PDB file of C-alpha atoms and ligand atoms in Angstrom:
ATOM      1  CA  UNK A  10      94.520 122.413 119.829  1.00  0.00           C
ATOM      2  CA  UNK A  11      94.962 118.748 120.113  1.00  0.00           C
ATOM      3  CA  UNK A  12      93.539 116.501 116.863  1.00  0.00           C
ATOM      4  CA  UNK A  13      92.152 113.358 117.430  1.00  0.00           C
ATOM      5  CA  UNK A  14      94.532 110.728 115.309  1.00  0.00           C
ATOM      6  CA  UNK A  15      92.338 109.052 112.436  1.00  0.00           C
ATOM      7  CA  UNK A  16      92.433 105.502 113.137  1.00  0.00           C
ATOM      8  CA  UNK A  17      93.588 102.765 110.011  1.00  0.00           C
ATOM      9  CA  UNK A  18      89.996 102.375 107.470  1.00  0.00           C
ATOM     10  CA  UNK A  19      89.104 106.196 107.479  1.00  0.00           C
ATOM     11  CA  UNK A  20      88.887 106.945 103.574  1.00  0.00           C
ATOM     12  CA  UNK A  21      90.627 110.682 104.251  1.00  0.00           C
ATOM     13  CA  UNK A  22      93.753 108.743 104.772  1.00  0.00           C
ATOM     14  CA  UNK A  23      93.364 107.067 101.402  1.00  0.00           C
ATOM     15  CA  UNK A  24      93.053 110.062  99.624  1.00  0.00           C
ATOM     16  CA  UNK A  25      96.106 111.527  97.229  1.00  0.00           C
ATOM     17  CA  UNK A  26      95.856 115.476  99.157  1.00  0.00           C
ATOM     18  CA  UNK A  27      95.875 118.165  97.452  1.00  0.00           C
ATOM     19  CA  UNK A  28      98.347 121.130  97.235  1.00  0.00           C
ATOM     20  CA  UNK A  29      97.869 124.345  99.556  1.00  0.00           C
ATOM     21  CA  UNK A  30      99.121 128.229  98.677  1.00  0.00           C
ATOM     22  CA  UNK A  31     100.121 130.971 101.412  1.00  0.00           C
ATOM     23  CA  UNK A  32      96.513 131.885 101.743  1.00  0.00           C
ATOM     24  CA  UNK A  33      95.039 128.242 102.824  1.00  0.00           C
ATOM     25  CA  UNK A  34      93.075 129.866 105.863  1.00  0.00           C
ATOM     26  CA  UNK A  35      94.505 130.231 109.437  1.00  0.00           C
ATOM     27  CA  UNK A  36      97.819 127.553 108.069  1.00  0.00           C
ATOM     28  CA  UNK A  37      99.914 129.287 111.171  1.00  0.00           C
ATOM     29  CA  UNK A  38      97.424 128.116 113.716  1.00  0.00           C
ATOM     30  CA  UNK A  39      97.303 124.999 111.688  1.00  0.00           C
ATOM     31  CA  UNK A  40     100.794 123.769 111.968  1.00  0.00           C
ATOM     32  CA  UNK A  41     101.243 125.197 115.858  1.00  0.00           C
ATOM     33  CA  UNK A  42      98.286 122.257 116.329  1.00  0.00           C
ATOM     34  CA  UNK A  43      99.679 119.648 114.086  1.00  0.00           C
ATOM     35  CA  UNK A  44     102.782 120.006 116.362  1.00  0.00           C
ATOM     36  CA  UNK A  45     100.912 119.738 119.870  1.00  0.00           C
ATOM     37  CA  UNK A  46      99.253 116.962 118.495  1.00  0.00           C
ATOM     38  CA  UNK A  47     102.286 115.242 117.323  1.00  0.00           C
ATOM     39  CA  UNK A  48     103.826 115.994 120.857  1.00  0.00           C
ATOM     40  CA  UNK A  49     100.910 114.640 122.052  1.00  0.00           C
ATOM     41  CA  UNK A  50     100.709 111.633 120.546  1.00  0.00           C
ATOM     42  CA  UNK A  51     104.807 111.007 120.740  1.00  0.00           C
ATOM     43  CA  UNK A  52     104.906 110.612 117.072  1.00  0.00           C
ATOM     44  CA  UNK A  53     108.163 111.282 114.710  1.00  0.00           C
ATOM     45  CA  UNK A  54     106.316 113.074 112.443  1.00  0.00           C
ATOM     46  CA  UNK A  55     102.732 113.584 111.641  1.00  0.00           C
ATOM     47  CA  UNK A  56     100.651 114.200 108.001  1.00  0.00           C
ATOM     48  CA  UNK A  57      97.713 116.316 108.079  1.00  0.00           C
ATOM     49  CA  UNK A  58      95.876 113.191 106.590  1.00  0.00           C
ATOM     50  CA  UNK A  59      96.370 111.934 109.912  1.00  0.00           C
ATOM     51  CA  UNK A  60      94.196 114.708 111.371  1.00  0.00           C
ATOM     52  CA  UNK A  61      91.141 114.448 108.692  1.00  0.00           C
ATOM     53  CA  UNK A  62      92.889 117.141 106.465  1.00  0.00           C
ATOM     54  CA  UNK A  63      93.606 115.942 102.980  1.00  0.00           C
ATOM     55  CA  UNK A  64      96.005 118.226 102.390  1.00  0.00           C
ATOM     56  CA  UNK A  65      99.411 117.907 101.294  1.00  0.00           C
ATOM     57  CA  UNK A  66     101.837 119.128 104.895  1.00  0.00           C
ATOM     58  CA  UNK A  67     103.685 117.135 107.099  1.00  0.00           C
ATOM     59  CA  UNK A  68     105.768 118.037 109.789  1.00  0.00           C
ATOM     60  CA  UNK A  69     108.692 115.779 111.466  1.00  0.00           C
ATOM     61  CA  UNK A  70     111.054 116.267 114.660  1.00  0.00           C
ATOM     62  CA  UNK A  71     113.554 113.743 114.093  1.00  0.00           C
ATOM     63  CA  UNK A  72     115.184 114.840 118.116  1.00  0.00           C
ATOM     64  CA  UNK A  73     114.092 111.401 119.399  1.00  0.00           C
ATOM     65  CA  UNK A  74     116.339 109.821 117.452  1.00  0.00           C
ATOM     66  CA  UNK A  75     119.466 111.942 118.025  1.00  0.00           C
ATOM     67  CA  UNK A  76     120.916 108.918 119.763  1.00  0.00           C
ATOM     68  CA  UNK A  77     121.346 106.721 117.212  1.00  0.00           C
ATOM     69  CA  UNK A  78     121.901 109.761 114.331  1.00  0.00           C
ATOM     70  CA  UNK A  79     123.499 113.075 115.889  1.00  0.00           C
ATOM     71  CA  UNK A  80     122.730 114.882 112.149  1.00  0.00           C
ATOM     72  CA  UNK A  81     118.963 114.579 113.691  1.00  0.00           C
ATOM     73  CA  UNK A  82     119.400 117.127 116.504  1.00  0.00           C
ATOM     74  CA  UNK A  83     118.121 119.857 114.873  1.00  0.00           C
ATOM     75  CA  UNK A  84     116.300 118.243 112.214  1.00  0.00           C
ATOM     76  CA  UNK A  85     112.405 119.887 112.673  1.00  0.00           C
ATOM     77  CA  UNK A  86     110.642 120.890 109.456  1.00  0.00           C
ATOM     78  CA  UNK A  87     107.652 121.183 107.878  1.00  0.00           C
ATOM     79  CA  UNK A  88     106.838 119.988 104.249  1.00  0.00           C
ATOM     80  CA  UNK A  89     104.687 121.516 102.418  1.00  0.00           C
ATOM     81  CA  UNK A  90     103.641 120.220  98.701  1.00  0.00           C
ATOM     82  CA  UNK A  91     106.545 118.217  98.809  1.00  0.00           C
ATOM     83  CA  UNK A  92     107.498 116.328  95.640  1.00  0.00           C
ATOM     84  CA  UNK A  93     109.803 113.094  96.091  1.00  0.00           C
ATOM     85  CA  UNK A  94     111.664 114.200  92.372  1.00  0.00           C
ATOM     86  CA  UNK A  95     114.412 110.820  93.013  1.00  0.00           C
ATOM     87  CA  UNK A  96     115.366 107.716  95.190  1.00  0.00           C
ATOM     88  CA  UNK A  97     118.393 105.870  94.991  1.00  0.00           C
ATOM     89  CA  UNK A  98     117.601 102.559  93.290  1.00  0.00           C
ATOM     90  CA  UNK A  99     119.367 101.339  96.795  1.00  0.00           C
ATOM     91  CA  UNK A 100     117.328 100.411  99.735  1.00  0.00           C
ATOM     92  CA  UNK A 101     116.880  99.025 103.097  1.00  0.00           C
ATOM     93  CA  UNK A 102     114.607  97.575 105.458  1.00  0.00           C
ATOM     94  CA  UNK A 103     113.692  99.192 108.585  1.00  0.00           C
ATOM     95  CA  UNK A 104     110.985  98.396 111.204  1.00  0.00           C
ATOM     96  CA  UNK A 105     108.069 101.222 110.920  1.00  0.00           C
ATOM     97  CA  UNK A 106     105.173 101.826 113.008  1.00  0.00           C
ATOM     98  CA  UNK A 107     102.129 105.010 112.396  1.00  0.00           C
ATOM     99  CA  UNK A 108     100.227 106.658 115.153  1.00  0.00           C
ATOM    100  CA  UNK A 109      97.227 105.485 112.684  1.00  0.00           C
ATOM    101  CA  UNK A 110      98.189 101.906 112.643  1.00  0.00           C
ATOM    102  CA  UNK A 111      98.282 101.722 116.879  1.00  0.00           C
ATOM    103  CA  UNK A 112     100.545  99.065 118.468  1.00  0.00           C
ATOM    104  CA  UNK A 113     101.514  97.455 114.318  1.00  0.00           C
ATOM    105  CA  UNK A 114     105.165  97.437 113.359  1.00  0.00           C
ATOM    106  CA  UNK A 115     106.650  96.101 110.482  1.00  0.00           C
ATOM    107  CA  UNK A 116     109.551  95.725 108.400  1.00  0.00           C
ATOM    108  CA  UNK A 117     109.369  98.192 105.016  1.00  0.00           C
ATOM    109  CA  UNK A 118     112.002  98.296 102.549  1.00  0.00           C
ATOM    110  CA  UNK A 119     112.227 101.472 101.333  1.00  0.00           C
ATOM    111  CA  UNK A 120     115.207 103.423  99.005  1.00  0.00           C
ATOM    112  CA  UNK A 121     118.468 104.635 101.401  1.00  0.00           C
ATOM    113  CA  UNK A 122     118.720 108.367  99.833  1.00  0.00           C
ATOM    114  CA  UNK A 123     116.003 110.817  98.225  1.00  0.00           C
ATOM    115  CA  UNK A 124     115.625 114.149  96.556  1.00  0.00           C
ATOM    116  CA  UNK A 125     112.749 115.940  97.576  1.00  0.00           C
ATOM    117  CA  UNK A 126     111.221 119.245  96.407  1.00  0.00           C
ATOM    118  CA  UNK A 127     108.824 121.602  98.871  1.00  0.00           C
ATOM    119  CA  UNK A 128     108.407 124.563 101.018  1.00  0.00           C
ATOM    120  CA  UNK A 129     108.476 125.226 104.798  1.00  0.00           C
ATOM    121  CA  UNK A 130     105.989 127.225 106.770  1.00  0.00           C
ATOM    122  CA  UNK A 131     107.234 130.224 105.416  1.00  0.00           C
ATOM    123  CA  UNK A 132     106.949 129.377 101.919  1.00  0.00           C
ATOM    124  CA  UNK A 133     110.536 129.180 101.135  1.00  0.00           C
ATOM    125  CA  UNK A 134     111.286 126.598  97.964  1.00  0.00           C
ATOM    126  CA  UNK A 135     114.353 123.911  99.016  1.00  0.00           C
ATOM    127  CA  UNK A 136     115.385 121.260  96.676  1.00  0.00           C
ATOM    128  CA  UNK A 137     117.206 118.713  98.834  1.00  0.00           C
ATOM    129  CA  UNK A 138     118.609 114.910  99.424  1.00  0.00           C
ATOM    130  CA  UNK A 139     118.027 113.029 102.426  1.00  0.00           C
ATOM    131  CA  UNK A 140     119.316 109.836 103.704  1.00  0.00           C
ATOM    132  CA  UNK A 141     119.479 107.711 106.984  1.00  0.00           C
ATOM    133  CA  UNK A 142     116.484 107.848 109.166  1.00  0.00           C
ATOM    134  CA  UNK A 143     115.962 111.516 107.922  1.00  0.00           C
ATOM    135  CA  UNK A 144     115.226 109.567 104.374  1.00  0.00           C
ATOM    136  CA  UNK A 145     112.771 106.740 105.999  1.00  0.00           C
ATOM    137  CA  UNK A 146     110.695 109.464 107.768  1.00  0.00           C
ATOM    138  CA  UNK A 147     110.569 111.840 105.349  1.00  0.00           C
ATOM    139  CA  UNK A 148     109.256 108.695 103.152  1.00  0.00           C
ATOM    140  CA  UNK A 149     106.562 107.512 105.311  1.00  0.00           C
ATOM    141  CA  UNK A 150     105.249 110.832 105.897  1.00  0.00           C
ATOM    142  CA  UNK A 151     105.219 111.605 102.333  1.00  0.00           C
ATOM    143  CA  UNK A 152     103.407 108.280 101.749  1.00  0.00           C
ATOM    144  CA  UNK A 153     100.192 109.821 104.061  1.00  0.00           C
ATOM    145  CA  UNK A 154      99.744 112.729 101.722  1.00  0.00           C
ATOM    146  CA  UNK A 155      99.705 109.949  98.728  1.00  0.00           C
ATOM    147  CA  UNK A 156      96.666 108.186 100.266  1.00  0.00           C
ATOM    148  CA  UNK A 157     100.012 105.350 101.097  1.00  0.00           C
ATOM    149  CA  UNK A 158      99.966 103.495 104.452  1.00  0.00           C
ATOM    150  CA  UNK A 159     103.393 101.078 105.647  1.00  0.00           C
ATOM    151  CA  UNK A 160     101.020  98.411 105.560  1.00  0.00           C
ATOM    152  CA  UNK A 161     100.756  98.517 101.896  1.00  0.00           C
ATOM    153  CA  UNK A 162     104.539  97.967 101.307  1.00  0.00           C
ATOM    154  CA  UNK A 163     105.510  94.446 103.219  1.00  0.00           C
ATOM    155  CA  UNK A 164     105.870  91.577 102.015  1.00  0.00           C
ATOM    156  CA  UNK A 165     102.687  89.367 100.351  1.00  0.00           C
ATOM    157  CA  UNK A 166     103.440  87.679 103.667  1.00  0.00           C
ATOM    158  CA  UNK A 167     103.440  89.856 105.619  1.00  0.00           C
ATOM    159  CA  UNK A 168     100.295  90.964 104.407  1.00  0.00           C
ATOM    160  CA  UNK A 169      97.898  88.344 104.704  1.00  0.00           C
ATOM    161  CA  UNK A 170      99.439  87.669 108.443  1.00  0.00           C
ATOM    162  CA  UNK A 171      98.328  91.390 109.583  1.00  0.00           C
ATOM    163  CA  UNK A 172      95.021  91.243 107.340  1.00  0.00           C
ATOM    164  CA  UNK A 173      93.148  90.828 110.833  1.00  0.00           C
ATOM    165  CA  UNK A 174      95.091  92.624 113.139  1.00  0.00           C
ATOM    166  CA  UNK A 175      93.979  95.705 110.625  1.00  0.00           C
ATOM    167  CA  UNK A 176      90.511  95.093 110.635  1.00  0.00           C
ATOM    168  CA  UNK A 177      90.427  94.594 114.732  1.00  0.00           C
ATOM    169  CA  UNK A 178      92.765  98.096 114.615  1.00  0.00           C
ATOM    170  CA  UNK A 179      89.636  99.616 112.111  1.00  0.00           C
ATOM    171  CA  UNK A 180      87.477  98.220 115.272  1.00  0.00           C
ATOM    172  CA  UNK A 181      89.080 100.432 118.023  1.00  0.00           C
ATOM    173  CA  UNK A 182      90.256  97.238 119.031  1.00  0.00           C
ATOM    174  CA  UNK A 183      93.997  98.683 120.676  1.00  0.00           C
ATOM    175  CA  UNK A 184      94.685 100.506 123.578  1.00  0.00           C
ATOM    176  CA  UNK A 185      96.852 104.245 122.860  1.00  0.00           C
ATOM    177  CA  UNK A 186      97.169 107.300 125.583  1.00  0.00           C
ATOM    178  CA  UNK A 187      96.113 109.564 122.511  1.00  0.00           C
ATOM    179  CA  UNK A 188      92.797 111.029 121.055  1.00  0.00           C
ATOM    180  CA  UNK A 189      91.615 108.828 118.457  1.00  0.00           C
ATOM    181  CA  UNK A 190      88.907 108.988 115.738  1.00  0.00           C
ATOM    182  CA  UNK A 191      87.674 105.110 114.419  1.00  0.00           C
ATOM    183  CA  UNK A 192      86.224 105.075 110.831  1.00  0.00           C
ATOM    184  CA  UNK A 193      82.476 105.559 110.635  1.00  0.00           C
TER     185      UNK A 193
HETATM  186 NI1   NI B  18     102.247 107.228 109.751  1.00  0.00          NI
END
């Protein structure tokens, strides 16, 4: 089943979600959907947030970017109840965009390498360090399950130039080739 993507000014994607066990009902079917709707949407990644579930799973299929990062071939994973534990104090800047934010990129400076603590779909524990574009998506999907949005970490700049471009994006003011759901 493909989720309609909740649009930038739903309150579900401001939320800090909470953790899931084995038994959160029908989480198979779940995750099959959250990647037909990433597919769907030709996302990197997608946060249940995204789809109106305030819990805290992500999935990301870093293949598009194989290109520029062979290591990203194979990278496809879901996070579940991940914990960012450490970031290197280093960091760079990188353009970002969100399938909730439509047709909005920015740059975000965000740390180079992390540690991060969670479980895949099968509920196996991994403790592991990321870095390169691994690293940056890992951290902006882990931001969705915060209640964090890109748009919250540019510059004060920045900020105030996109201030109306958000609230026209809140409107259903963009065109996307995806199912969308606009705040109420
Ligand atoms: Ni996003």
């Amino acid at each position: 089943m493909i989720y309609p993507i909740v649009i930038y000014g739903s309150p579900v994607l401001r939320k800090v979600a909470q953790e899931i066990d084995k038994d959160y009902p029908e989480l198979n079917k779940f995750i099959t959907d959250m990647w037909e709707t990433m597919y769907e949407s030709d996302g990197l990644g997608l946060a249940a947030p995204q789809v109106g579930k305030s819990i805290r799973l992500f999935v990301i299929d870093g293949e598009p970017l194989e290109e520029d990062e062979p290591a990203l071939k194979n990278f496809k994973k879901v996070f579940i109840n991940a914990k960012i534990i450490e970031s290197s104090a280093e960091t760079i800047s990188l353009n970002e965009g969100c399938l909730s934010i439509p047709n909005l990129r920015e740059e975000v400076s965000r740390p180079i390498k992390i540690r991060i603590d969670y479980f895949d779909e099968h509920f196996n524990h991994f403790d592991e360090w990321y870095e390169g574009m691994a690293a940056r998506v890992i951290q902006h999907e882990y931001d969705h399950i915060e209640g964090i949005l890109f748009t919250d970490k540019v510059s004060p700049l920045t900020k105030r130039l996109i201030k109306g471009k958000l609230a026209s994006i809140s409107k259903g003011k963009f065109s996307v080739d995806y199912k969308f759901r606009l705040p109420k």
